[in-house]
Amino acid sequence: MKYIIETWGCQMNEHDSEVLAGMLADLGYKRTDDEMDADVMLLNTCCVREKAESKVLGRLGLLKKLKQNNPDVILGVCGCMMQQPAMADRIKKRMPHMDLVFGTHNIHELPQMINEAKASRTTHIQVWPEQGEVKEGLPIKRTHGIKAFVNIMYGCNNFCTYCIVPYVRGRERSRLSKEILVEIKDLVNDGYREIMLLGQNVNSYGKDLQDEGDFADLLKAVNEIKGLDRIRFMTSHPRDFNLRLVNTLASCNKVCEHYHLPIQAGSSRILKKMNRGYTKEEYLELISQIKDRVPHASITTDIIVGFPGETEEDFDDTMEVISKVRFDGAYTFLYSSRPNTPAAKISEQVPQELKKKRFQKLLALQNSITEEINKQLIGQTLPVLFEGTSKNDDTVLMGRTRTNKIVHVSGHAELIGKIVDVNIQGAQMFSLSGKII
Ligand code: SAH
Ligand code: SF4
Ligand code: F3S
């Protein structure tokens, strides 16, 4: 028996897909890339922006043909998009070729759901309206062999006014630190060298639990694990990123000097409307504290252009922050109105053309900064952890610096999984190239 999983969206979804794959592997399924060969096909969806949703709907439509050619395949769709009200019924009605619909809160039920879908003549729907307890001990089949995603918490309590995530992922639930530490120790024993701690807002880790430390305490404990080389984490919320955490980052030698700190907008007025809980000045102060204690830190961010009511002055604030902070990189998004979020109800939506114009201006500025920062690395020798070979050429190795810059070098595949000093000789926007020392 064979399976295919297609995943959209963020690392949360990627990791959920690793859990789905783990359960399928336990049931005896093997992975395939050939749709015609698959007995189970799952699509793990994202709905953070409208574009993500329309891609999924297009893909689901195309699967009708697959079902005609391979009628025994079980076609399932899951993930954030399915948690939206009425979505499952809409799929059942408009895409009757889909066999199974489930959400983000009950992925652990996959084995039973597959059986139920097989037995059902219509689309089997099993979406939980709310989150349950944190499930421990589920099998995980990881995609990478060198770096591993480890969930430290699920859900989000922040309700940024543009964002659908809290509605589709539920409230914050932290895992017990002892469970997290055992998982990481096992990963290290299995040869993993880097772990990425995952949560929608890792800085509020532990707040929902009694007798647990906070995120800084967790980082310190993970930093003690012998044999582990690198720790990363994602995503941070600037409001909860306190000085104690900054000091902890500076003192934990395994925590990589790369912090993803979404600012979303540079204007304090817009930040207030977004319910982000910090001002432009507070954000800039936080960045200067980080740069003060970790001088070579690489900082990346997320920015939304065209939030309702964004004026030219507001946008200029965002441009100003980009110039001041000099981010190593930024994920930039056009604001996308999401159903039932407070921002969707604001009447002053920014016209699409204007959003696009601002977006291009912002991208040009950020790209020039990214390139300048990367070019400054030429001549430096940096430790690189090799993760695999380049997509296009298997004599070229792909690795990352601690600051999360992608590096390509020619070298032997034996070096995959090793940390090697590389002299940087070339710098492009999205990657560096160099020579092994
Ligand atoms: N929990 C993380 C990431 C959430 S989604 C965080 O708080 O940073 C990833 C990014 O998508 C967000 O940081 C935001 O920049 C973007 N995003 C979320 N909702 C959006 C919307 N309605 N329109 C455009 N971008 C959005
Ligand atoms: Fe969405 Fe804000 Fe939560 Fe991030 S912190 S997931 S942007 S509500
Ligand atoms: Fe998308 Fe869900 Fe992640 S909406 S961004 S996959 S939490």
XYZ file of C-alpha atoms and ligand atoms in Angstrom:
478
model
C 0.000 0.000 0.000
C 1.277 3.455 -0.906
C 0.570 7.039 0.097
C 1.153 10.605 -1.093
C 0.829 13.693 1.091
C 0.785 17.175 -0.425
C 1.362 20.003 2.028
C 0.619 23.719 1.820
C 1.348 26.370 4.429
C 3.781 26.763 7.283
C 6.085 24.496 9.275
C 3.149 23.539 11.537
C 1.496 21.909 8.572
C 4.732 20.390 7.351
C 5.185 18.819 10.738
C 1.566 17.632 10.921
C 2.199 15.942 7.580
C 5.175 14.178 9.155
C 2.815 12.845 11.834
C 0.266 11.754 9.195
C 3.108 10.012 7.328
C 4.197 8.360 10.593
C 0.740 6.913 11.160
C 0.516 5.693 7.571
C 3.967 4.085 7.847
C 2.799 2.305 11.021
C -0.144 0.950 9.046
C 2.295 -0.460 6.493
C 2.017 2.216 3.810
C 5.051 3.272 1.793
C 5.568 6.716 0.245
C 5.181 7.129 -3.510
C 5.411 10.045 -5.930
C 3.156 8.403 -8.483
C -0.485 9.405 -8.060
C -1.692 6.433 -10.051
C 0.109 4.145 -7.657
C -1.265 5.699 -4.456
C -3.821 3.966 -2.230
C -4.185 7.028 -0.004
C -3.633 10.631 -1.015
C -3.859 13.413 1.563
C -3.835 17.167 0.968
C -2.862 19.156 4.034
C -4.170 22.662 3.437
C -3.543 26.268 4.489
C -5.969 29.197 4.532
C -3.818 32.042 5.833
C -4.349 33.983 2.602
C -6.975 33.694 -0.088
C -4.395 32.685 -2.688
C -3.443 29.618 -0.642
C -7.093 28.599 -0.570
C -7.752 29.036 -4.260
C -4.702 26.922 -5.091
C -6.086 24.122 -2.913
C -9.558 24.350 -4.444
C -8.028 24.180 -7.926
C -5.986 21.133 -6.941
C -9.000 19.369 -5.393
C -10.942 19.928 -8.611
C -8.169 18.275 -10.637
C -8.305 15.170 -8.453
C -11.663 14.229 -9.970
C -9.770 12.849 -12.936
C -7.424 10.875 -10.711
C -10.393 9.303 -8.948
C -11.865 8.303 -12.316
C -8.600 6.654 -13.368
C -7.834 5.144 -9.967
C -11.239 4.605 -8.288
C -9.831 2.666 -5.323
C -7.675 5.549 -4.086
C -8.815 7.210 -0.839
C -8.630 10.979 -1.376
C -8.444 12.961 1.849
C -8.196 16.667 2.552
C -7.254 18.080 5.953
C -5.509 21.005 7.641
C -6.364 24.573 8.516
C -8.688 25.271 5.601
C -11.004 22.453 6.668
C -11.500 24.037 10.110
C -13.462 26.919 8.618
C -17.214 26.894 9.125
C -19.096 25.139 6.328
C -15.925 24.264 4.384
C -16.284 20.487 4.865
C -19.899 20.566 3.647
C -18.854 22.704 0.698
C -16.235 20.120 -0.292
C -18.726 17.280 0.094
C -21.229 19.058 -2.117
C -18.920 20.449 -4.776
C -16.209 17.752 -4.807
C -17.979 14.436 -4.159
C -14.900 12.622 -5.481
C -13.173 13.450 -2.176
C -13.485 10.534 0.273
C -12.419 12.125 3.544
C -12.348 15.570 5.173
C -10.776 16.179 8.579
C -9.312 19.129 10.455
C -6.275 20.154 12.489
C -7.501 18.897 15.880
C -7.953 15.194 15.116
C -5.087 14.107 12.888
C -4.404 11.302 15.410
C -7.673 9.670 14.279
C -6.308 9.041 10.764
C -6.190 5.215 10.961
C -9.894 4.930 11.915
C -10.863 7.696 9.502
C -9.300 5.862 6.570
C -11.375 2.788 7.415
C -14.505 4.864 7.809
C -13.869 6.601 4.492
C -13.370 3.233 2.795
C -16.687 2.013 4.176
C -18.582 5.196 3.292
C -20.146 5.770 -0.109
C -20.098 9.551 0.326
C -17.452 11.994 1.583
C -16.717 11.101 5.198
C -16.426 14.273 7.320
C -14.725 14.290 10.709
C -13.831 17.850 11.740
C -13.618 18.701 15.458
C -14.900 22.204 16.139
C -12.422 22.677 18.997
C -9.032 21.461 20.096
C -8.652 18.460 22.395
C -5.831 17.513 24.741
C -2.261 17.572 23.436
C -1.588 14.105 21.996
C 1.766 12.579 22.854
C 3.429 9.507 21.437
C 2.199 9.712 17.857
C 4.576 8.213 15.311
C 6.476 10.735 13.178
C 8.081 10.094 9.822
C 10.398 13.039 9.309
C 11.242 14.414 5.889
C 14.786 15.462 6.755
C 17.456 13.335 8.391
C 19.644 16.108 9.776
C 17.250 18.690 11.181
C 13.966 17.937 12.885
C 10.858 19.938 13.652
C 9.716 19.600 17.266
C 6.409 21.088 18.324
C 6.574 22.809 21.690
C 3.072 24.225 21.575
C -0.044 24.285 19.455
C -2.535 27.051 18.665
C -2.483 30.789 19.222
C -4.179 33.210 21.614
C -3.140 36.433 19.967
C -5.985 37.145 17.584
C -4.132 39.591 15.379
C -7.076 41.171 13.608
C -6.077 40.033 10.097
C -5.287 36.445 11.008
C -7.325 33.280 10.700
C -4.828 31.002 12.476
C -6.352 31.188 16.002
C -9.726 30.189 14.547
C -8.380 27.153 12.726
C -5.685 26.048 15.162
C -7.407 26.683 18.477
C -6.032 28.120 21.725
C -2.464 27.798 22.985
C -1.537 24.428 24.426
C 2.048 23.816 25.504
C 3.633 20.407 25.626
C 5.250 19.367 28.892
C 8.958 20.135 28.798
C 9.827 16.590 29.840
C 8.059 15.255 26.720
C 9.874 17.773 24.524
C 13.262 16.952 26.033
C 12.759 13.194 25.663
C 11.789 13.670 22.025
C 14.882 15.758 21.327
C 17.214 13.333 23.119
C 15.812 10.501 21.007
C 16.335 12.566 17.869
C 19.953 13.219 18.807
C 20.433 9.476 19.375
C 19.019 8.910 15.902
C 21.664 11.230 14.423
C 19.808 14.540 14.175
C 22.070 17.535 14.686
C 19.654 20.441 14.547
C 16.182 20.942 15.915
C 13.623 23.602 15.163
C 11.254 24.293 18.044
C 7.846 25.053 16.574
C 4.880 27.086 17.743
C 2.765 29.962 16.432
C 4.179 32.074 19.222
C 6.980 30.206 20.960
C 7.587 33.075 23.364
C 4.391 32.280 25.248
C 5.468 28.685 25.824
C 4.403 27.380 29.232
C 1.957 30.159 30.098
C -0.958 27.710 29.979
C 0.725 25.174 32.247
C 1.378 25.154 35.964
C 4.829 24.337 37.315
C 6.453 24.660 33.894
C 9.114 27.206 33.096
C 8.870 29.670 30.249
C 10.458 29.609 26.800
C 13.805 30.853 28.109
C 13.890 27.975 30.638
C 13.048 25.501 27.898
C 15.841 26.830 25.671
C 18.322 26.485 28.521
C 17.268 22.875 29.092
C 17.473 22.017 25.374
C 20.868 23.711 25.198
C 22.147 21.182 27.763
C 21.369 18.167 25.568
C 24.632 16.446 24.672
C 25.260 15.711 21.003
C 22.860 18.371 19.756
C 24.573 21.064 17.708
C 22.017 23.632 16.702
C 18.731 24.954 18.048
C 16.344 27.136 16.066
C 12.835 28.271 16.898
C 9.868 29.740 15.130
C 7.825 31.943 15.355
C 8.513 34.681 17.859
C 6.117 37.421 18.793
C 7.871 40.747 19.474
C 5.510 41.570 22.341
C 6.576 38.509 24.346
C 10.252 38.688 23.445
C 11.582 40.016 26.730
C 15.059 40.963 27.881
C 15.438 37.730 29.830
C 14.911 35.838 26.583
C 17.425 38.022 24.733
C 19.995 37.300 27.461
C 19.200 33.587 27.287
C 19.736 33.540 23.516
C 23.068 35.231 23.993
C 24.159 32.716 26.627
C 23.023 29.455 24.996
C 25.801 28.368 22.637
C 23.626 25.987 20.600
C 20.908 28.522 19.859
C 21.631 29.783 16.347
C 22.007 33.511 15.781
C 18.953 33.790 13.579
C 15.695 35.184 14.874
C 12.498 35.432 12.888
C 10.628 38.349 14.405
C 7.559 39.324 12.381
C 6.912 43.045 12.558
C 3.896 43.012 10.189
C 3.831 46.821 9.816
C 6.048 49.773 10.690
C 3.305 52.190 11.652
C 2.290 52.171 15.320
C -1.206 53.223 14.275
C -1.573 50.157 12.030
C 0.085 47.885 14.609
C -2.598 48.967 17.062
C -5.333 48.158 14.550
C -3.674 44.797 14.001
C -3.764 44.115 17.762
C -0.050 43.348 17.763
C 0.630 44.805 21.207
C 3.819 46.801 20.421
C 4.731 50.090 18.782
C 7.314 50.825 16.109
C 9.592 52.277 18.795
C 9.276 49.197 21.022
C 10.111 46.937 18.103
C 13.186 49.012 17.226
C 14.264 48.959 20.876
C 13.981 45.162 20.946
C 16.108 44.885 17.799
C 18.773 47.106 19.305
C 18.821 44.972 22.473
C 19.289 41.864 20.350
C 22.020 43.439 18.221
C 23.708 44.684 21.350
C 23.938 41.218 22.916
C 24.256 39.121 19.757
C 26.157 41.422 17.386
C 26.145 39.167 14.305
C 22.532 38.059 14.651
C 20.567 37.614 11.476
C 17.045 38.930 11.740
C 14.191 38.122 9.395
C 10.618 39.283 9.478
C 7.115 39.061 8.019
C 5.424 42.162 6.633
C 1.862 42.680 5.473
C 1.316 45.430 2.909
C -2.059 47.101 2.541
C -3.762 46.370 5.863
C -7.161 48.168 5.796
C -6.718 51.893 6.304
C -2.957 51.861 5.551
C -2.074 55.348 4.295
C 1.012 56.448 2.391
C 2.458 57.734 5.699
C 1.835 54.375 7.377
C 3.570 52.629 4.512
C 6.509 55.049 4.753
C 6.868 53.973 8.390
C 7.277 50.377 7.227
C 9.901 51.457 4.676
C 11.698 53.424 7.391
C 11.800 50.434 9.741
C 13.197 48.247 6.965
C 15.989 50.755 6.351
C 16.723 51.101 10.069
C 16.690 47.433 11.036
C 18.282 46.142 7.829
C 16.620 42.736 7.978
C 18.516 39.812 6.493
C 15.302 38.859 4.766
C 11.581 39.511 4.831
C 8.548 37.485 3.842
C 6.219 40.080 2.415
C 2.509 39.558 1.843
C -0.316 41.518 0.303
C -3.038 41.850 2.920
C -5.704 39.251 2.213
C -9.122 39.591 3.774
C -9.995 36.451 5.764
C -13.587 35.528 6.583
C -14.789 36.345 10.107
C -11.615 38.179 11.142
C -12.099 41.703 12.579
C -9.951 43.330 9.853
C -12.212 41.957 7.131
C -15.001 44.122 8.518
C -13.042 47.397 8.310
C -14.537 49.432 5.484
C -11.388 51.198 4.225
C -9.818 48.305 2.290
C -6.756 49.375 0.262
C -7.258 48.934 -3.520
C -5.369 45.939 -4.916
C -3.370 48.058 -7.394
C -2.101 50.325 -4.625
C -1.200 47.331 -2.468
C 0.803 45.878 -5.341
C 2.603 49.169 -5.974
C 3.638 49.423 -2.320
C 4.584 45.762 -2.267
C 6.970 46.203 -5.220
C 8.581 49.247 -3.621
C 9.089 47.371 -0.370
C 10.438 44.286 -2.093
C 12.983 46.335 -4.068
C 14.264 47.958 -0.866
C 14.425 44.692 1.070
C 16.101 42.810 -1.785
C 18.838 45.419 -2.067
C 19.465 45.200 1.691
C 19.513 41.380 1.652
C 22.025 41.419 -1.173
C 24.245 44.000 0.538
C 24.257 42.016 3.790
C 25.058 38.783 1.974
C 27.883 40.417 -0.037
C 29.504 41.538 3.224
C 29.974 37.864 4.078
C 32.344 37.288 1.150
C 35.767 36.392 2.476
C 34.506 35.182 5.857
C 34.881 31.585 6.997
C 31.698 30.225 8.536
C 30.656 26.849 9.953
C 28.087 25.241 7.662
C 25.887 22.251 8.489
C 25.325 20.295 5.286
C 21.755 19.115 4.829
C 21.807 17.532 1.392
C 22.678 18.148 -2.214
C 21.499 20.996 -4.410
C 18.161 20.436 -6.145
C 19.697 20.694 -9.623
C 23.124 19.135 -9.172
C 24.032 16.321 -6.812
C 27.732 17.172 -6.825
C 26.847 20.447 -5.122
C 26.198 20.318 -1.385
C 23.589 22.500 0.311
C 24.018 23.636 3.876
C 23.258 26.495 6.223
C 25.230 28.888 8.356
C 24.110 29.407 11.945
C 22.505 32.611 10.686
C 20.328 30.460 8.379
C 21.932 31.495 5.097
C 21.888 28.793 2.449
C 25.387 27.882 1.213
C 26.305 25.854 -1.873
C 29.723 24.272 -2.291
C 31.036 21.440 -4.388
C 31.882 18.548 -2.139
C 31.371 14.902 -1.336
C 28.024 13.586 -0.091
C 29.876 12.094 2.903
C 29.827 15.591 4.383
C 26.029 15.621 4.681
C 25.208 15.845 8.378
C 28.591 17.371 9.220
C 29.509 20.898 10.235
C 32.385 22.149 8.096
C 34.150 25.502 7.773
C 33.408 27.159 4.453
C 35.091 30.202 3.004
C 32.374 32.347 1.427
C 33.267 33.426 -2.099
C 30.008 34.435 -3.717
C 26.755 35.962 -2.540
C 23.376 36.109 -4.217
C 20.029 37.161 -2.850
C 18.945 33.738 -1.638
C 22.195 31.866 -1.220
C 25.935 32.025 -0.742
C 28.608 29.949 -2.418
C 32.043 29.042 -1.176
C 34.853 26.575 -0.745
C 35.423 24.010 1.962
C 38.472 24.904 4.055
N 2.386 32.820 14.073
C 3.231 33.389 13.156
C 2.887 33.199 11.688
C 1.496 33.206 11.258
S 1.092 33.168 9.572
C 3.368 34.844 13.525
O 2.644 35.353 14.303
O 4.240 35.476 13.021
C 2.515 33.739 8.735
C 2.431 35.123 8.229
O 1.363 35.265 7.319
C 2.164 36.172 9.271
O 3.293 36.512 9.981
C 1.637 37.314 8.442
O 2.670 38.147 7.991
C 1.007 36.629 7.253
N -0.460 36.738 7.287
C -1.303 36.261 8.217
N -2.572 36.607 7.913
C -2.524 37.313 6.761
C -3.499 37.956 5.946
N -4.785 37.948 6.264
N -3.081 38.605 4.832
C -1.770 38.636 4.498
N -0.811 38.053 5.236
C -1.176 37.404 6.358
Fe -1.782 34.873 13.521
Fe -0.984 36.767 15.165
Fe -1.290 34.264 16.067
Fe 0.700 34.837 14.416
S 0.434 35.664 16.482
S -0.683 33.105 14.278
S -0.170 36.394 13.084
S -2.905 35.613 15.351
Fe -1.497 28.186 6.973
Fe -2.436 26.911 9.034
Fe 0.117 27.500 8.931
S -3.432 28.580 7.982
S 0.167 29.367 7.735
S -0.947 26.157 7.572
S -1.164 27.468 10.739
